[in-house]
Amino acid sequence: MFVDGEIRGPSRDLTQIHQQLQSKIQKVASGLQRLTSRKAIVSATGSNAITRQTSTISPQILNMWIRVHSSLIRELVRLQSTRYHQWHSHVQKWCLDEWHSVEQELTRERGLWGPDLGSSLDKWRLDTTETPSRIRRKLVPNQNFYALYPYRPYLDLPESKSMRAKVAISRDSRIFYEKMKERR
């Protein structure tokens, strides 16, 4: 009994699906037929008579309109998709930038999760908004210090002592250079 019900069950569902599809196709076809035909109101001798007038639109033109309409819809969906992806990437970039700045602020020297004392190799510079004539001066970390004043081992040689122009150097550049060399 159970096996018979299982065998008959899917076929009954298939016939119901087939009938539903047929009814939906019929609805679409009747809608297209109404679209292609026009109703004209004709007044004859004082009384209004409604007559049905068939359209002169050929099936080829109708198919062309359908293709054009579907291509326009496809293009609109593609445009909306690209806009969404651009917006999403912009929001993601903004969130990552915001997260990075919050992380930097929390882990900076004397920050909430940062060290109490900084390294002796940390270098500072005067903030660009501050000038020597201002009373309040603000120091900010100088990330480019060791790029501007690199360690130059050839300056330690005796023949380089008699150079005409002196090159700006830092005593900490050698220590920084050796620490970076150890990391590699």
PDB file of C-alpha atoms in Angstrom:
ATOM      1  CA  MET A   1       0.000   0.000   0.000  1.00  0.00           C
ATOM      2  CA  PHE A   2       2.767   2.441   0.965  1.00  0.00           C
ATOM      3  CA  VAL A   3       4.820   1.510  -2.106  1.00  0.00           C
ATOM      4  CA  ASP A   4       1.796   1.991  -4.388  1.00  0.00           C
ATOM      5  CA  GLY A   5       1.194   5.436  -2.896  1.00  0.00           C
ATOM      6  CA  GLU A   6       4.832   6.354  -3.386  1.00  0.00           C
ATOM      7  CA  ILE A   7       4.762   5.234  -6.993  1.00  0.00           C
ATOM      8  CA  ARG A   8       1.518   7.046  -7.759  1.00  0.00           C
ATOM      9  CA  GLY A   9       2.426  10.165  -5.743  1.00  0.00           C
ATOM     10  CA  PRO A  10       5.048  11.754  -7.967  1.00  0.00           C
ATOM     11  CA  SER A  11       3.106  11.096 -11.169  1.00  0.00           C
ATOM     12  CA  ARG A  12       0.075  12.840  -9.685  1.00  0.00           C
ATOM     13  CA  ASP A  13       2.302  15.775  -8.714  1.00  0.00           C
ATOM     14  CA  LEU A  14       3.695  15.871 -12.241  1.00  0.00           C
ATOM     15  CA  THR A  15       0.211  16.080 -13.735  1.00  0.00           C
ATOM     16  CA  GLN A  16      -0.691  18.913 -11.355  1.00  0.00           C
ATOM     17  CA  ILE A  17       2.497  20.762 -12.264  1.00  0.00           C
ATOM     18  CA  HIS A  18       1.744  20.214 -15.946  1.00  0.00           C
ATOM     19  CA  GLN A  19      -1.780  21.598 -15.527  1.00  0.00           C
ATOM     20  CA  GLN A  20      -0.481  24.629 -13.619  1.00  0.00           C
ATOM     21  CA  LEU A  21       2.083  25.324 -16.317  1.00  0.00           C
ATOM     22  CA  GLN A  22      -0.581  25.041 -19.026  1.00  0.00           C
ATOM     23  CA  SER A  23      -2.844  27.519 -17.214  1.00  0.00           C
ATOM     24  CA  LYS A  24      -0.002  30.000 -16.732  1.00  0.00           C
ATOM     25  CA  ILE A  25       1.003  29.719 -20.393  1.00  0.00           C
ATOM     26  CA  GLN A  26      -2.632  30.307 -21.359  1.00  0.00           C
ATOM     27  CA  LYS A  27      -2.767  33.426 -19.189  1.00  0.00           C
ATOM     28  CA  VAL A  28       0.402  34.799 -20.755  1.00  0.00           C
ATOM     29  CA  ALA A  29      -0.851  34.031 -24.257  1.00  0.00           C
ATOM     30  CA  SER A  30      -4.189  35.723 -23.604  1.00  0.00           C
ATOM     31  CA  GLY A  31      -2.366  38.737 -22.160  1.00  0.00           C
ATOM     32  CA  LEU A  32      -0.214  38.987 -25.272  1.00  0.00           C
ATOM     33  CA  GLN A  33      -3.301  38.637 -27.438  1.00  0.00           C
ATOM     34  CA  ARG A  34      -4.981  41.488 -25.562  1.00  0.00           C
ATOM     35  CA  LEU A  35      -1.803  43.511 -25.961  1.00  0.00           C
ATOM     36  CA  THR A  36      -1.773  43.078 -29.705  1.00  0.00           C
ATOM     37  CA  SER A  37      -5.437  43.861 -30.181  1.00  0.00           C
ATOM     38  CA  ARG A  38      -7.104  47.213 -29.628  1.00  0.00           C
ATOM     39  CA  LYS A  39     -10.553  48.183 -28.583  1.00  0.00           C
ATOM     40  CA  ALA A  40     -12.033  51.089 -30.417  1.00  0.00           C
ATOM     41  CA  ILE A  41     -15.070  53.009 -29.359  1.00  0.00           C
ATOM     42  CA  VAL A  42     -17.277  53.804 -32.284  1.00  0.00           C
ATOM     43  CA  SER A  43     -20.305  55.992 -31.896  1.00  0.00           C
ATOM     44  CA  ALA A  44     -23.104  55.174 -34.273  1.00  0.00           C
ATOM     45  CA  THR A  45     -26.281  57.264 -34.460  1.00  0.00           C
ATOM     46  CA  GLY A  46     -26.145  58.545 -30.938  1.00  0.00           C
ATOM     47  CA  SER A  47     -25.485  55.178 -29.263  1.00  0.00           C
ATOM     48  CA  ASN A  48     -22.036  54.010 -28.203  1.00  0.00           C
ATOM     49  CA  ALA A  49     -21.059  50.693 -29.687  1.00  0.00           C
ATOM     50  CA  ILE A  50     -17.808  48.950 -28.788  1.00  0.00           C
ATOM     51  CA  THR A  51     -16.205  47.077 -31.626  1.00  0.00           C
ATOM     52  CA  ARG A  52     -13.089  44.968 -31.481  1.00  0.00           C
ATOM     53  CA  GLN A  53     -10.429  45.834 -33.971  1.00  0.00           C
ATOM     54  CA  THR A  54      -7.422  43.588 -34.480  1.00  0.00           C
ATOM     55  CA  SER A  55      -4.007  45.117 -34.608  1.00  0.00           C
ATOM     56  CA  THR A  56      -1.849  45.175 -37.681  1.00  0.00           C
ATOM     57  CA  ILE A  57       1.261  44.238 -35.689  1.00  0.00           C
ATOM     58  CA  SER A  58       2.961  41.227 -37.149  1.00  0.00           C
ATOM     59  CA  PRO A  59       4.346  38.448 -34.931  1.00  0.00           C
ATOM     60  CA  GLN A  60       7.889  39.311 -36.055  1.00  0.00           C
ATOM     61  CA  ILE A  61       7.521  42.883 -34.803  1.00  0.00           C
ATOM     62  CA  LEU A  62       6.006  41.620 -31.555  1.00  0.00           C
ATOM     63  CA  ASN A  63       8.942  39.239 -31.077  1.00  0.00           C
ATOM     64  CA  MET A  64      11.344  42.089 -31.802  1.00  0.00           C
ATOM     65  CA  TRP A  65       9.637  44.250 -29.152  1.00  0.00           C
ATOM     66  CA  ILE A  66       9.874  41.429 -26.639  1.00  0.00           C
ATOM     67  CA  ARG A  67      13.592  40.940 -27.385  1.00  0.00           C
ATOM     68  CA  VAL A  68      14.273  44.681 -27.081  1.00  0.00           C
ATOM     69  CA  HIS A  69      12.332  44.880 -23.827  1.00  0.00           C
ATOM     70  CA  SER A  70      14.129  41.865 -22.359  1.00  0.00           C
ATOM     71  CA  SER A  71      17.524  43.282 -23.397  1.00  0.00           C
ATOM     72  CA  LEU A  72      16.650  46.595 -21.725  1.00  0.00           C
ATOM     73  CA  ILE A  73      15.644  44.780 -18.540  1.00  0.00           C
ATOM     74  CA  ARG A  74      18.848  42.724 -18.683  1.00  0.00           C
ATOM     75  CA  GLU A  75      20.926  45.902 -19.081  1.00  0.00           C
ATOM     76  CA  LEU A  76      19.107  47.566 -16.171  1.00  0.00           C
ATOM     77  CA  VAL A  77      19.746  44.577 -13.916  1.00  0.00           C
ATOM     78  CA  ARG A  78      23.415  44.542 -14.956  1.00  0.00           C
ATOM     79  CA  LEU A  79      23.717  48.268 -14.195  1.00  0.00           C
ATOM     80  CA  GLN A  80      22.085  47.851 -10.788  1.00  0.00           C
ATOM     81  CA  SER A  81      24.395  44.936 -10.045  1.00  0.00           C
ATOM     82  CA  THR A  82      27.536  46.921 -10.909  1.00  0.00           C
ATOM     83  CA  ARG A  83      26.320  49.874  -8.828  1.00  0.00           C
ATOM     84  CA  TYR A  84      25.688  47.581  -5.876  1.00  0.00           C
ATOM     85  CA  HIS A  85      29.128  45.978  -6.163  1.00  0.00           C
ATOM     86  CA  GLN A  86      30.805  49.404  -6.401  1.00  0.00           C
ATOM     87  CA  TRP A  87      28.874  50.626  -3.367  1.00  0.00           C
ATOM     88  CA  HIS A  88      29.739  47.449  -1.466  1.00  0.00           C
ATOM     89  CA  SER A  89      33.464  47.750  -2.239  1.00  0.00           C
ATOM     90  CA  HIS A  90      33.396  51.430  -1.222  1.00  0.00           C
ATOM     91  CA  VAL A  91      31.716  50.621   2.097  1.00  0.00           C
ATOM     92  CA  GLN A  92      34.140  47.759   2.700  1.00  0.00           C
ATOM     93  CA  LYS A  93      37.131  50.016   1.989  1.00  0.00           C
ATOM     94  CA  TRP A  94      35.746  52.716   4.290  1.00  0.00           C
ATOM     95  CA  CYS A  95      35.161  50.183   7.086  1.00  0.00           C
ATOM     96  CA  LEU A  96      38.684  48.771   6.751  1.00  0.00           C
ATOM     97  CA  ASP A  97      40.201  52.270   6.808  1.00  0.00           C
ATOM     98  CA  GLU A  98      38.158  53.166   9.870  1.00  0.00           C
ATOM     99  CA  TRP A  99      39.133  49.905  11.582  1.00  0.00           C
ATOM    100  CA  HIS A 100      42.811  50.513  10.788  1.00  0.00           C
ATOM    101  CA  SER A 101      42.724  54.035  12.225  1.00  0.00           C
ATOM    102  CA  VAL A 102      40.991  52.816  15.412  1.00  0.00           C
ATOM    103  CA  GLU A 103      43.554  50.020  15.737  1.00  0.00           C
ATOM    104  CA  GLN A 104      46.426  52.490  15.301  1.00  0.00           C
ATOM    105  CA  GLU A 105      44.946  54.776  17.944  1.00  0.00           C
ATOM    106  CA  LEU A 106      44.472  51.938  20.447  1.00  0.00           C
ATOM    107  CA  THR A 107      47.929  50.411  19.982  1.00  0.00           C
ATOM    108  CA  ARG A 108      49.974  53.612  19.806  1.00  0.00           C
ATOM    109  CA  GLU A 109      52.487  54.563  22.462  1.00  0.00           C
ATOM    110  CA  ARG A 110      50.671  55.277  25.739  1.00  0.00           C
ATOM    111  CA  GLY A 111      47.426  54.170  24.079  1.00  0.00           C
ATOM    112  CA  LEU A 112      44.892  51.863  25.706  1.00  0.00           C
ATOM    113  CA  TRP A 113      46.614  48.681  24.478  1.00  0.00           C
ATOM    114  CA  GLY A 114      49.965  50.166  23.496  1.00  0.00           C
ATOM    115  CA  PRO A 115      53.256  50.229  25.398  1.00  0.00           C
ATOM    116  CA  ASP A 116      53.779  52.727  28.208  1.00  0.00           C
ATOM    117  CA  LEU A 117      57.229  53.690  26.975  1.00  0.00           C
ATOM    118  CA  GLY A 118      58.308  53.851  23.371  1.00  0.00           C
ATOM    119  CA  SER A 119      61.479  52.550  21.816  1.00  0.00           C
ATOM    120  CA  SER A 120      64.608  54.673  21.688  1.00  0.00           C
ATOM    121  CA  LEU A 121      64.523  54.147  17.920  1.00  0.00           C
ATOM    122  CA  ASP A 122      61.187  55.957  17.533  1.00  0.00           C
ATOM    123  CA  LYS A 123      61.720  59.337  15.926  1.00  0.00           C
ATOM    124  CA  TRP A 124      59.439  62.355  16.043  1.00  0.00           C
ATOM    125  CA  ARG A 125      58.912  65.437  13.917  1.00  0.00           C
ATOM    126  CA  LEU A 126      57.095  68.724  14.296  1.00  0.00           C
ATOM    127  CA  ASP A 127      53.544  68.610  12.990  1.00  0.00           C
ATOM    128  CA  THR A 128      53.079  70.452   9.700  1.00  0.00           C
ATOM    129  CA  THR A 129      50.281  72.602  11.125  1.00  0.00           C
ATOM    130  CA  GLU A 130      52.580  73.871  13.854  1.00  0.00           C
ATOM    131  CA  THR A 131      55.252  76.463  13.140  1.00  0.00           C
ATOM    132  CA  PRO A 132      58.264  77.610  15.167  1.00  0.00           C
ATOM    133  CA  SER A 133      56.517  80.906  15.954  1.00  0.00           C
ATOM    134  CA  ARG A 134      53.600  79.171  17.629  1.00  0.00           C
ATOM    135  CA  ILE A 135      53.778  78.548  21.346  1.00  0.00           C
ATOM    136  CA  ARG A 136      52.149  75.121  21.301  1.00  0.00           C
ATOM    137  CA  ARG A 137      54.127  72.585  19.333  1.00  0.00           C
ATOM    138  CA  LYS A 138      52.871  69.136  18.514  1.00  0.00           C
ATOM    139  CA  LEU A 139      55.133  66.204  17.757  1.00  0.00           C
ATOM    140  CA  VAL A 140      53.996  63.341  15.567  1.00  0.00           C
ATOM    141  CA  PRO A 141      55.804  60.074  14.765  1.00  0.00           C
ATOM    142  CA  ASN A 142      58.184  60.350  11.832  1.00  0.00           C
ATOM    143  CA  GLN A 143      57.712  57.179   9.791  1.00  0.00           C
ATOM    144  CA  ASN A 144      60.180  58.289   7.087  1.00  0.00           C
ATOM    145  CA  PHE A 145      63.096  59.101   9.383  1.00  0.00           C
ATOM    146  CA  TYR A 146      65.217  56.061   8.564  1.00  0.00           C
ATOM    147  CA  ALA A 147      64.479  56.443   4.851  1.00  0.00           C
ATOM    148  CA  LEU A 148      65.692  60.056   4.964  1.00  0.00           C
ATOM    149  CA  TYR A 149      68.710  59.288   7.173  1.00  0.00           C
ATOM    150  CA  PRO A 150      69.771  55.731   6.298  1.00  0.00           C
ATOM    151  CA  TYR A 151      72.808  53.950   7.628  1.00  0.00           C
ATOM    152  CA  ARG A 152      75.687  54.333   5.173  1.00  0.00           C
ATOM    153  CA  PRO A 153      78.444  51.834   5.968  1.00  0.00           C
ATOM    154  CA  TYR A 154      80.835  53.359   3.432  1.00  0.00           C
ATOM    155  CA  LEU A 155      80.979  56.548   5.551  1.00  0.00           C
ATOM    156  CA  ASP A 156      82.707  54.555   8.295  1.00  0.00           C
ATOM    157  CA  LEU A 157      85.698  53.925   6.032  1.00  0.00           C
ATOM    158  CA  PRO A 158      88.826  56.106   6.613  1.00  0.00           C
ATOM    159  CA  GLU A 159      88.950  57.425   3.021  1.00  0.00           C
ATOM    160  CA  SER A 160      85.445  58.848   3.322  1.00  0.00           C
ATOM    161  CA  LYS A 161      86.452  61.089   6.237  1.00  0.00           C
ATOM    162  CA  SER A 162      87.840  63.715   3.876  1.00  0.00           C
ATOM    163  CA  MET A 163      84.578  64.385   2.033  1.00  0.00           C
ATOM    164  CA  ARG A 164      83.857  67.990   1.104  1.00  0.00           C
ATOM    165  CA  ALA A 165      80.146  67.995   1.850  1.00  0.00           C
ATOM    166  CA  LYS A 166      78.950  66.331   4.972  1.00  0.00           C
ATOM    167  CA  VAL A 167      76.038  63.931   4.683  1.00  0.00           C
ATOM    168  CA  ALA A 168      73.266  64.028   7.264  1.00  0.00           C
ATOM    169  CA  ILE A 169      73.392  60.895   9.409  1.00  0.00           C
ATOM    170  CA  SER A 170      71.862  59.621  12.619  1.00  0.00           C
ATOM    171  CA  ARG A 171      73.550  57.572  15.317  1.00  0.00           C
ATOM    172  CA  ASP A 172      70.472  55.374  15.625  1.00  0.00           C
ATOM    173  CA  SER A 173      70.449  54.509  11.917  1.00  0.00           C
ATOM    174  CA  ARG A 174      73.139  51.876  12.403  1.00  0.00           C
ATOM    175  CA  ILE A 175      71.242  50.215  15.275  1.00  0.00           C
ATOM    176  CA  PHE A 176      68.010  50.336  13.267  1.00  0.00           C
ATOM    177  CA  TYR A 177      69.826  48.871  10.239  1.00  0.00           C
ATOM    178  CA  GLU A 178      71.211  45.977  12.302  1.00  0.00           C
ATOM    179  CA  LYS A 179      67.812  45.213  13.862  1.00  0.00           C
ATOM    180  CA  MET A 180      66.146  45.176  10.457  1.00  0.00           C
ATOM    181  CA  LYS A 181      68.911  42.934   9.128  1.00  0.00           C
ATOM    182  CA  GLU A 182      68.268  40.458  11.976  1.00  0.00           C
ATOM    183  CA  ARG A 183      64.558  40.300  11.124  1.00  0.00           C
ATOM    184  CA  ARG A 184      65.288  39.225   7.576  1.00  0.00           C
TER     185      ARG A 184
END
